[in-house]
Short mmCIF file of N, CA and C in Angstrom, two decimals:
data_model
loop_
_atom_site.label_atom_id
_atom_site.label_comp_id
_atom_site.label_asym_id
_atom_site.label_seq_id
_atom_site.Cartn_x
_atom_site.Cartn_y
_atom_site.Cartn_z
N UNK A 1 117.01 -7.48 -10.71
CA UNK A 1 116.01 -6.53 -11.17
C UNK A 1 116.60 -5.76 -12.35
N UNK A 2 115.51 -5.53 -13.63
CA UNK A 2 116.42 -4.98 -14.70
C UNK A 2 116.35 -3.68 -14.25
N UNK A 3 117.38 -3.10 -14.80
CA UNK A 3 118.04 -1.23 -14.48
C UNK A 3 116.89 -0.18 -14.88
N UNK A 4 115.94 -0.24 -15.94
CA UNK A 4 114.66 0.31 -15.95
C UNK A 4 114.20 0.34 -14.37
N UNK A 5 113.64 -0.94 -13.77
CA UNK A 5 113.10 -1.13 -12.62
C UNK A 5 113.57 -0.60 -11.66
N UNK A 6 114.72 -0.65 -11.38
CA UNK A 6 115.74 -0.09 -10.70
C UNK A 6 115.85 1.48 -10.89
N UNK A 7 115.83 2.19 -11.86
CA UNK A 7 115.92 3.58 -12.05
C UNK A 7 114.22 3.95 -11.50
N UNK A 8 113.75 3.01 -11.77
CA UNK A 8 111.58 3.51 -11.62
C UNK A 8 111.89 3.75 -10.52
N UNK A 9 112.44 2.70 -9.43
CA UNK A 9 112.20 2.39 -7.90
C UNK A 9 112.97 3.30 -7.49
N UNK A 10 114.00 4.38 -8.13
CA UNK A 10 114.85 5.29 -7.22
C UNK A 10 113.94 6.59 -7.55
N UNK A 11 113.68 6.74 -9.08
CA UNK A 11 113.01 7.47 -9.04
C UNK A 11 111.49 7.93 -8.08
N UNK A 12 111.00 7.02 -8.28
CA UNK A 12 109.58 6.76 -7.05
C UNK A 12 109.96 7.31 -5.51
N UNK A 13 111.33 6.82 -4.98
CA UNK A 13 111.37 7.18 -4.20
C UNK A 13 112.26 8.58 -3.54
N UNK A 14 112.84 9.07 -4.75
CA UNK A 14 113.28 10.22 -4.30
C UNK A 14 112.13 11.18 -4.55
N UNK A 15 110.58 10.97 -5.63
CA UNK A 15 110.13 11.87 -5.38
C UNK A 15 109.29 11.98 -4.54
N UNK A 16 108.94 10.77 -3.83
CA UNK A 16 108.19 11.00 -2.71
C UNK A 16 109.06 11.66 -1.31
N UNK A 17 110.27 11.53 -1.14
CA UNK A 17 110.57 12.62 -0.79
C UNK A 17 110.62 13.73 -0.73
N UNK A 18 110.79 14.11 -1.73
CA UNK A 18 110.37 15.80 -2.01
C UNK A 18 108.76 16.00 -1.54
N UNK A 19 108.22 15.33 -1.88
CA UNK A 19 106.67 15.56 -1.46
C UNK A 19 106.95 15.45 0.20
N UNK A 20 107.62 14.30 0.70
CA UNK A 20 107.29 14.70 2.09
C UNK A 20 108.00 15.57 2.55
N UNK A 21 109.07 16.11 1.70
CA UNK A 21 109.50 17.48 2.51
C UNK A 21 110.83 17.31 2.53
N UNK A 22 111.60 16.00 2.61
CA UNK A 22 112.64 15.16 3.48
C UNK A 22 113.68 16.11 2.10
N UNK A 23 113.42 16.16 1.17
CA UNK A 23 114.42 16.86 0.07
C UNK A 23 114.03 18.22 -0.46
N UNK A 24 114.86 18.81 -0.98
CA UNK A 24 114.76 20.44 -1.47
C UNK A 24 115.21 20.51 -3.00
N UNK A 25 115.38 21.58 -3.25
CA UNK A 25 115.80 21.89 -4.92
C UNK A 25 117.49 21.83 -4.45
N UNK A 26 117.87 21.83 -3.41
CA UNK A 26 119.64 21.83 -3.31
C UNK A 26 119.55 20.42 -3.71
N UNK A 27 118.76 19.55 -3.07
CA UNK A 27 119.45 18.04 -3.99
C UNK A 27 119.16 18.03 -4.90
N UNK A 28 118.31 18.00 -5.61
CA UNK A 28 118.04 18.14 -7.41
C UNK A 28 119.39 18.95 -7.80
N UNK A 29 119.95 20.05 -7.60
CA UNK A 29 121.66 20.48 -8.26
C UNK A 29 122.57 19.64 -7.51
N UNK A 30 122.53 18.67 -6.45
CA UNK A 30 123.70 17.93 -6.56
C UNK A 30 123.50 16.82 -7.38
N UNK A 31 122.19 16.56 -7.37
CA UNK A 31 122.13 15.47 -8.91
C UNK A 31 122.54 15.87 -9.81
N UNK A 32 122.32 17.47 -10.40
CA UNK A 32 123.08 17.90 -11.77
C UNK A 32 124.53 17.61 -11.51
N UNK A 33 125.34 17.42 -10.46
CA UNK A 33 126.78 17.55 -10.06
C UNK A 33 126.94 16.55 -10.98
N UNK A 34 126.33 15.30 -10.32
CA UNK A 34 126.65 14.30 -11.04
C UNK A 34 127.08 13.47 -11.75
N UNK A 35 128.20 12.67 -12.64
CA UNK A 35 128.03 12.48 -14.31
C UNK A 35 128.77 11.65 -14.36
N UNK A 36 128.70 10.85 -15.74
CA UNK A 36 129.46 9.77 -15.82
C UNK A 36 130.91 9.86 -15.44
N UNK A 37 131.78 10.83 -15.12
CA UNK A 37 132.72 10.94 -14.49
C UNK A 37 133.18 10.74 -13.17
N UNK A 38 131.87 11.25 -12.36
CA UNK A 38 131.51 10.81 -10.93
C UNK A 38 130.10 10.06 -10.31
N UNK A 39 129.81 8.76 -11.06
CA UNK A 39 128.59 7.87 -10.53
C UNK A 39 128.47 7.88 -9.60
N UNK A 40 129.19 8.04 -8.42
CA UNK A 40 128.44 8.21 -7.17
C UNK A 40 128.89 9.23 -6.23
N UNK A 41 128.98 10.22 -6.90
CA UNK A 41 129.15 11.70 -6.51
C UNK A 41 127.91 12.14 -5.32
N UNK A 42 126.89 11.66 -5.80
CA UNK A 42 125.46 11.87 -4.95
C UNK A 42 125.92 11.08 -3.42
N UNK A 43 125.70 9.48 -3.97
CA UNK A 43 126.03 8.82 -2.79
C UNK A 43 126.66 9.18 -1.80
N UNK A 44 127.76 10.05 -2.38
CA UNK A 44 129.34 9.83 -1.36
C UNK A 44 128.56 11.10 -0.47
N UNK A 45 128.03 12.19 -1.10
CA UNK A 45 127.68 12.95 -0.15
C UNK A 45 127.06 12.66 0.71
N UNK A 46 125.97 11.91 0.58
CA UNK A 46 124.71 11.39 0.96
C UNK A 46 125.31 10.91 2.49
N UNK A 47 126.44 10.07 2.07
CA UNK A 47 127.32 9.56 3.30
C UNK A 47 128.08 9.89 4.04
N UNK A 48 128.70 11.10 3.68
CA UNK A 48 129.09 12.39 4.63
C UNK A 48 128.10 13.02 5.24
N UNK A 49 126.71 13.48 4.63
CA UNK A 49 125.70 14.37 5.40
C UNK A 49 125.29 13.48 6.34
N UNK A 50 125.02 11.84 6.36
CA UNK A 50 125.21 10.96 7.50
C UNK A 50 125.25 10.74 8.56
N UNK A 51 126.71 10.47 8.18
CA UNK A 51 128.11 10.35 9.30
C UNK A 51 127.92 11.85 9.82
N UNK A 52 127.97 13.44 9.14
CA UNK A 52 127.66 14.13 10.42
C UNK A 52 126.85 14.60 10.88
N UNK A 53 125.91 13.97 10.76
CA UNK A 53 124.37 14.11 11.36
C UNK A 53 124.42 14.04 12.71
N UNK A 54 125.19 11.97 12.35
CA UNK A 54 124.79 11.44 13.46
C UNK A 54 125.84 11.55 14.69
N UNK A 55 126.96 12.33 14.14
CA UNK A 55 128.07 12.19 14.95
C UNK A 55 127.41 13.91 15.94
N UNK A 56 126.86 14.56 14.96
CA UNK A 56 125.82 15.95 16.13
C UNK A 56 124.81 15.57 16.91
N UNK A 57 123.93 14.48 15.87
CA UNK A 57 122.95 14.23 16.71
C UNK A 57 123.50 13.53 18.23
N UNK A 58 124.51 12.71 18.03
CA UNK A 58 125.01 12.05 19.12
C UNK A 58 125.69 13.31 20.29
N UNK A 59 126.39 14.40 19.56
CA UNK A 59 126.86 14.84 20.71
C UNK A 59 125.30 16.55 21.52
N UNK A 60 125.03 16.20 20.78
CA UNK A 60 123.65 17.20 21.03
C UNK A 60 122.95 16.40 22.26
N UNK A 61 122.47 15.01 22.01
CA UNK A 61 122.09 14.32 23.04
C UNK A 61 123.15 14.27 24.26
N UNK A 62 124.63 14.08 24.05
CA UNK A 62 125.53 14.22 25.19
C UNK A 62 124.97 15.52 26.21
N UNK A 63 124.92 16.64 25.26
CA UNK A 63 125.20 17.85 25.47
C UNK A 63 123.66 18.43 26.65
N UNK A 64 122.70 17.77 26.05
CA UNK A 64 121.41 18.07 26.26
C UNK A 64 121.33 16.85 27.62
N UNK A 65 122.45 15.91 27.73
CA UNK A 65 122.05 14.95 29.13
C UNK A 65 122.77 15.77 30.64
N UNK A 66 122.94 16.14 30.16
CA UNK A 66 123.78 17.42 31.25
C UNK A 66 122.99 17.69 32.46
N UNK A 67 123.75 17.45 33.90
CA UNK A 67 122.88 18.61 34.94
C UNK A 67 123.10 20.12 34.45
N UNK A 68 124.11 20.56 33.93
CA UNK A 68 124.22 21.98 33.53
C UNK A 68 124.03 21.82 32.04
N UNK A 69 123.13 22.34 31.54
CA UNK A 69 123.58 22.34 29.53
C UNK A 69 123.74 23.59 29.01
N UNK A 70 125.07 23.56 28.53
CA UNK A 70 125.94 24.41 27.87
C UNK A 70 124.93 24.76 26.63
N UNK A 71 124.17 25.68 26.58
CA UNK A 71 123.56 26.14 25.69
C UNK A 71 123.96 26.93 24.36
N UNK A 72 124.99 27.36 24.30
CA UNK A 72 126.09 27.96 23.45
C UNK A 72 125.92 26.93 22.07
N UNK A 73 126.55 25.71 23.02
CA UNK A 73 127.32 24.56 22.29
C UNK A 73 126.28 23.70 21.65
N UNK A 74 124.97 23.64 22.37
CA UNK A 74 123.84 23.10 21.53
C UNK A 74 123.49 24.19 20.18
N UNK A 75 123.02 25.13 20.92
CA UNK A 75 123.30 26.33 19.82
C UNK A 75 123.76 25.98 18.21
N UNK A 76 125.13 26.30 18.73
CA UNK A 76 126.04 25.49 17.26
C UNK A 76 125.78 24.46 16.76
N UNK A 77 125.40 23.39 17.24
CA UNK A 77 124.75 22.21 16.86
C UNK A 77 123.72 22.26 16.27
N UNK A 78 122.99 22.69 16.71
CA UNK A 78 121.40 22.92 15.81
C UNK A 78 121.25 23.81 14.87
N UNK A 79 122.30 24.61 15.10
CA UNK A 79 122.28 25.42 13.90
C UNK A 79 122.55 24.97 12.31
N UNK A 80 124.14 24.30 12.87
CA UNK A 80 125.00 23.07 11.89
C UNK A 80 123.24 21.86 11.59
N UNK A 81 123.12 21.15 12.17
CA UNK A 81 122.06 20.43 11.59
C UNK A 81 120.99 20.75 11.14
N UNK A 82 119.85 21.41 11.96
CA UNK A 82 119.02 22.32 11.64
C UNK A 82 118.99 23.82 10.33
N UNK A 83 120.01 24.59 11.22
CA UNK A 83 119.02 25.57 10.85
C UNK A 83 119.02 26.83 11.42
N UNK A 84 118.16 26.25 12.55
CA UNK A 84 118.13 27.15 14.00
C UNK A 84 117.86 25.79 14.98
N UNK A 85 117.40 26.72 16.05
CA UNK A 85 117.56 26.27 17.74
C UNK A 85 116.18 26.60 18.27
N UNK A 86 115.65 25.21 19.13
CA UNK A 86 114.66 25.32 19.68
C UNK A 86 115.36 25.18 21.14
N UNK A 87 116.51 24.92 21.19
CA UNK A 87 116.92 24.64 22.63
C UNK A 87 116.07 23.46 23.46
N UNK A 88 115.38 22.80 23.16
CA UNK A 88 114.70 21.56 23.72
C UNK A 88 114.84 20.19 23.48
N UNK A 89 114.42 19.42 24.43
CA UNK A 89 114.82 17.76 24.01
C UNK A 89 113.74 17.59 23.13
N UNK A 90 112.86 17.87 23.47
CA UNK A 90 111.30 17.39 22.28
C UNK A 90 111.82 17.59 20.94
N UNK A 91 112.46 18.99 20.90
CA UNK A 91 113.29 19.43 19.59
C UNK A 91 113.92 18.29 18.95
N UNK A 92 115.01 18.57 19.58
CA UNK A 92 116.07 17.28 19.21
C UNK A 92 115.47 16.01 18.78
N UNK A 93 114.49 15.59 20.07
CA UNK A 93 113.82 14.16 19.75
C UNK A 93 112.63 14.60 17.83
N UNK A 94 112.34 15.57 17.83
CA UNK A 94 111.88 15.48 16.67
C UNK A 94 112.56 15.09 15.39
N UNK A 95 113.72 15.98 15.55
CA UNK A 95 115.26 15.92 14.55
C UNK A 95 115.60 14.98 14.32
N UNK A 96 115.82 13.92 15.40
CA UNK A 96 116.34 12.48 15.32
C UNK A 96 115.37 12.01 14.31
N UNK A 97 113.84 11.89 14.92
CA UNK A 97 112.95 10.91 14.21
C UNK A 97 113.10 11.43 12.59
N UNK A 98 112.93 12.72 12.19
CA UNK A 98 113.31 13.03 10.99
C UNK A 98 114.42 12.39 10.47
N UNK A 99 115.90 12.79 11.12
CA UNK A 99 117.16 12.07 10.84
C UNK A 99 116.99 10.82 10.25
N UNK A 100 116.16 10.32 11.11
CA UNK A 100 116.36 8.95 10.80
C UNK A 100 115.26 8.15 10.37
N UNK A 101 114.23 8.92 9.80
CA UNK A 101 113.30 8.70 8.24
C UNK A 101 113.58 8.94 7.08
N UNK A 102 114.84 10.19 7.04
CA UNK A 102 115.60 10.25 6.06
C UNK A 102 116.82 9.54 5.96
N UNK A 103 117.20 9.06 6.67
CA UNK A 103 118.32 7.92 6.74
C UNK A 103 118.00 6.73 6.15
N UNK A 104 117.35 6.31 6.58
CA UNK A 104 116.47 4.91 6.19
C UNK A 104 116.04 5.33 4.73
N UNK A 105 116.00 6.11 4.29
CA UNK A 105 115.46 6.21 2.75
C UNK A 105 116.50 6.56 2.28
N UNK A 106 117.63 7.39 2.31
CA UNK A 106 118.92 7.72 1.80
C UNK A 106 119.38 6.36 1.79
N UNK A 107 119.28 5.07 2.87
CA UNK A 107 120.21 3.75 2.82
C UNK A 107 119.22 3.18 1.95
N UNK A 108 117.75 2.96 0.96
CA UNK A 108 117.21 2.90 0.25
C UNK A 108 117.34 3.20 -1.19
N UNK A 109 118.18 4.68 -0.99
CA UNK A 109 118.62 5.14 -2.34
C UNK A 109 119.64 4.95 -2.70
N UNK A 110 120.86 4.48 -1.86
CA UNK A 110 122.26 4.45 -1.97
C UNK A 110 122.37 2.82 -2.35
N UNK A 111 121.58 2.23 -2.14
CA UNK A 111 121.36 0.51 -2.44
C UNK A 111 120.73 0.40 -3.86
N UNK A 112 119.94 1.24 -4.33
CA UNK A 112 119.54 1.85 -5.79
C UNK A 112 120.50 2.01 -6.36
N UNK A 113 121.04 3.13 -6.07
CA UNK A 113 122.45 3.62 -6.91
C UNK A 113 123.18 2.39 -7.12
N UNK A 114 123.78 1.75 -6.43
CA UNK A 114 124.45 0.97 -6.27
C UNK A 114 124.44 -0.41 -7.14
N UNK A 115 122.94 -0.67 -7.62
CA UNK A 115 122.71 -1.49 -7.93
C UNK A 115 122.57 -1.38 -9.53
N UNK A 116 122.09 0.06 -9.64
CA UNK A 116 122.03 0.47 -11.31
C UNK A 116 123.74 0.94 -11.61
N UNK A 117 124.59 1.32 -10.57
CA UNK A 117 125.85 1.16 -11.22
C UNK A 117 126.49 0.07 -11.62
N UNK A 118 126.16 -0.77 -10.69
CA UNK A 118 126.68 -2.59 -10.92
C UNK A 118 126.17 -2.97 -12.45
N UNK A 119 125.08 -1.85 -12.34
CA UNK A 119 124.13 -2.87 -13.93
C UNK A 119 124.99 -2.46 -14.96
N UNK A 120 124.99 -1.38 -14.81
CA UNK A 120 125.73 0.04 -15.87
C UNK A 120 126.89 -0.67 -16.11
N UNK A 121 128.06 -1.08 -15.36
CA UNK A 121 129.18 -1.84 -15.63
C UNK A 121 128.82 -3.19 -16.27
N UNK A 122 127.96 -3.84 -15.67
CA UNK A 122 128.12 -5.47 -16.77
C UNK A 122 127.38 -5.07 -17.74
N UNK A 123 127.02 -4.01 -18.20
CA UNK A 123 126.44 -3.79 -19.37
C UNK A 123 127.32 -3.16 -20.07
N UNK A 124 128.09 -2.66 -20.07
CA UNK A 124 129.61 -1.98 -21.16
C UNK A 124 130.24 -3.58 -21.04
N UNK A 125 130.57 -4.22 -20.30
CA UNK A 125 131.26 -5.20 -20.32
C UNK A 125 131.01 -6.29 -21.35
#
């Protein structure tokens, strides 16, 4: 796919994110981070916010399978992912499905990136 196409198709889809909500004006300034010094400055974050999503979301569900649940410790959790705290599984189960509508489109955008950097190199080459 030529790198035009490729920039349309990332573009298209990061702004329909913003429309659905899934992004804010904080990612638009880590795009300014950006620059030919660091091409995938975005990505790498993208893949840290991830990895600890899912490593909360995972222990939130531990936390929340409990005969006793340590409410403290969810607390902190939802705060760290969220925000705030609904203290509920419905909660959580909402978070996930979000998590992981924005996941699936972040592994959408990071396959973008990826592909207009590949271009970007055999094209100096």
């Amino acid at each position: 796919m030529p790198l035009m196409a490729l920039r349309e198709r990332l573009n298209v889809l990061v702004n329909s994110m913003f429309l659905e909500g899934l992004l804010d004006q904080q990612f638009r300034q880590l795009q300014m981070l950006q620059d030919a010094s660091s091409p995938g400055f975005v990505a790498e974050v993208i893949t840290l916010f991830c990895e600890d999503s899912e490593r909360m979301l995972t222990e939130l569900t531990k936390l929340l399978d409990q005969a006793v649940v340590d409410y403290q410790k969810v607390d902190a959790y939802v705060h760290q992912l969220k925000g705030s705290s609904s203290r509920c599984l419905s909660a959580l189960n909402m978070v996930k499905h979000q998590y992981y509508s924005l996941r699936s489109k972040f592994d959408t955008m990071l396959q973008l990136e990826q592909r207009i950097q590949a271009y970007d190199s055999e094209q100096q080459n």
